[in-house]
Coordinates of C-alpha atoms in Angstrom, one line a residue:
M5 CA 76.8 166.9 129.6
G6 CA 78.5 164.3 131.5
L7 CA 80.5 161.3 130.5
R8 CA 78.8 158.0 130.5
I9 CA 80.6 155.2 132.2
L10 CA 80.0 151.7 130.7
S11 CA 79.8 148.7 132.9
K12 CA 82.2 145.8 132.4
S13 CA 79.7 143.7 130.6
S14 CA 79.1 146.3 127.8
R15 CA 82.7 147.4 127.0
G16 CA 83.3 145.3 123.8
F17 CA 84.0 141.8 122.7
T18 CA 85.3 139.0 124.9
L19 CA 88.2 136.8 123.8
I20 CA 85.8 133.9 123.4
E21 CA 83.6 135.8 121.0
V22 CA 86.6 136.8 118.9
L23 CA 87.8 133.2 118.8
V24 CA 84.4 131.9 117.7
A25 CA 84.2 134.6 114.9
V26 CA 87.7 133.6 113.7
L27 CA 86.7 129.9 113.7
I28 CA 83.6 130.5 111.7
L29 CA 85.6 132.7 109.2
S30 CA 88.3 130.0 108.9
V31 CA 85.7 127.3 108.1
G32 CA 84.2 129.5 105.5
L33 CA 87.5 130.2 103.9
L34 CA 88.5 126.5 103.9
G35 CA 85.2 125.8 102.1
L36 CA 86.0 128.4 99.4
A37 CA 89.5 127.0 99.0
G38 CA 88.0 123.5 98.4
L39 CA 85.5 124.9 95.9
Q40 CA 88.3 126.6 94.0
A41 CA 90.4 123.4 93.9
R42 CA 87.4 121.5 92.5
A43 CA 86.9 124.1 89.9
L44 CA 90.5 123.9 88.8
Q45 CA 90.3 120.2 88.5
S46 CA 87.2 120.4 86.3
T47 CA 88.9 123.0 84.2
G48 CA 91.8 120.7 83.6
G49 CA 89.5 117.9 82.4
S50 CA 87.6 120.1 80.0
Q51 CA 90.9 121.4 78.7
M52 CA 92.0 117.9 77.9
R53 CA 88.7 117.2 76.1
T54 CA 89.2 120.4 74.1
F55 CA 92.7 119.3 73.0
A56 CA 91.4 115.9 72.0
N57 CA 88.6 117.4 70.0
Q58 CA 91.1 119.7 68.2
H59 CA 93.2 116.7 67.3
V60 CA 90.2 114.8 66.0
Y61 CA 89.1 117.6 63.7
D62 CA 92.7 118.2 62.6
I63 CA 93.1 114.7 61.2
L64 CA 89.5 114.8 59.7
D65 CA 90.5 118.0 57.9
R66 CA 93.7 116.3 56.6
M67 CA 91.7 113.3 55.5
R68 CA 89.1 115.5 53.7
S69 CA 91.9 117.3 51.8
N70 CA 93.3 113.9 50.7
W71 CA 90.1 111.9 50.4
Q72 CA 91.4 110.0 47.4
N73 CA 93.8 108.2 49.8
A74 CA 91.4 108.0 52.8
G75 CA 91.8 104.2 52.9
D76 CA 95.5 104.6 53.8
Y77 CA 94.6 106.6 57.0
V78 CA 94.2 103.5 59.2
V79 CA 96.1 103.3 62.5
A80 CA 95.4 101.7 65.9
I81 CA 96.2 102.9 69.3
G82 CA 99.8 101.9 70.1
D83 CA 100.8 101.4 66.5
D84 CA 104.3 102.3 65.5
L85 CA 104.2 104.2 62.3
S86 CA 107.9 103.8 61.6
T87 CA 107.1 100.2 60.5
S88 CA 104.0 101.2 58.5
T89 CA 103.7 100.2 54.8
V90 CA 101.8 103.4 54.1
T91 CA 103.8 106.1 52.4
G92 CA 103.5 109.7 51.3
L93 CA 101.0 112.2 52.6
P94 CA 98.9 109.8 54.6
L95 CA 101.9 108.7 56.6
E96 CA 103.1 112.2 57.1
D97 CA 99.6 113.3 58.3
M98 CA 99.2 110.4 60.7
Q99 CA 102.7 110.8 62.1
A100 CA 102.2 114.5 62.7
W101 CA 98.8 113.7 64.3
K102 CA 100.1 111.0 66.6
D103 CA 103.1 113.2 67.6
A104 CA 100.7 116.1 68.5
I105 CA 98.5 113.7 70.6
S106 CA 101.5 112.4 72.5
L107 CA 102.4 116.0 73.5
M108 CA 99.1 116.5 75.3
P109 CA 99.4 117.3 79.0
G110 CA 98.1 113.8 79.8
P111 CA 100.0 111.4 77.5
G112 CA 97.7 110.4 74.6
D113 CA 97.3 108.2 71.6
G114 CA 94.8 107.8 68.8
S115 CA 93.3 105.5 66.3
I116 CA 91.6 105.9 62.9
A117 CA 89.2 103.3 61.3
V118 CA 88.0 103.8 57.7
D119 CA 85.0 102.2 56.2
L120 CA 84.5 102.6 52.4
V121 CA 80.7 102.5 52.3
S122 CA 80.4 103.1 48.5
I123 CA 83.1 103.5 45.9
T124 CA 80.8 105.0 43.3
A125 CA 81.4 108.6 42.4
P126 CA 81.5 110.4 44.8
P127 CA 82.7 107.8 47.2
V128 CA 81.1 107.5 50.6
I129 CA 83.7 107.0 53.3
D130 CA 82.9 106.6 57.0
V131 CA 85.6 107.4 59.5
T132 CA 85.9 106.7 63.2
I133 CA 88.5 108.6 65.1
T134 CA 89.4 107.9 68.7
V135 CA 91.7 109.9 71.0
Q136 CA 92.6 108.7 74.4
W137 CA 94.6 110.2 77.2
L138 CA 95.6 109.7 80.8
E139 CA 93.8 112.1 83.3
S140 CA 94.3 111.7 87.0
G141 CA 95.4 108.1 86.6
V142 CA 92.3 107.2 84.6
T143 CA 92.2 106.6 80.8
E144 CA 89.7 108.9 79.1
Q145 CA 88.7 108.9 75.5
I146 CA 86.5 110.6 72.9
Q147 CA 85.3 108.9 69.7
V148 CA 84.0 110.8 66.7
E149 CA 82.4 109.3 63.7
S150 CA 82.2 111.3 60.5
R151 CA 81.5 110.8 56.8
L152 CA 84.0 112.3 54.3

């Protein structure tokens, strides 16, 4: 049993081969990093839509519990409720709702439009709620229509 002596060409990797392998690995890792960044961006957008939906259904629940005064729940985007002529629970509900929207990660605002379709018992009330926010420099919004 003798030792085998390897020729120079079969002793291992050359420096060029190692550099090419490192280059290929680097490109792959950069691609994965870009994919991860894109996924995080999409997650942020869906989080904002989730917050907006929660705020829409929050005010809808408040309006359903106080449906007798549903006509008072009218507010536009940008309205200052401190000068509102509405009083009592509708004002408190709208103020709490607008305050919660303004605390979203992308500054937001909301509006409520009420349409009394029928005043016979039980009344038919259609509501349109809009929540808008700033996301990556672009104004996004959701709008939900519901019947109380």
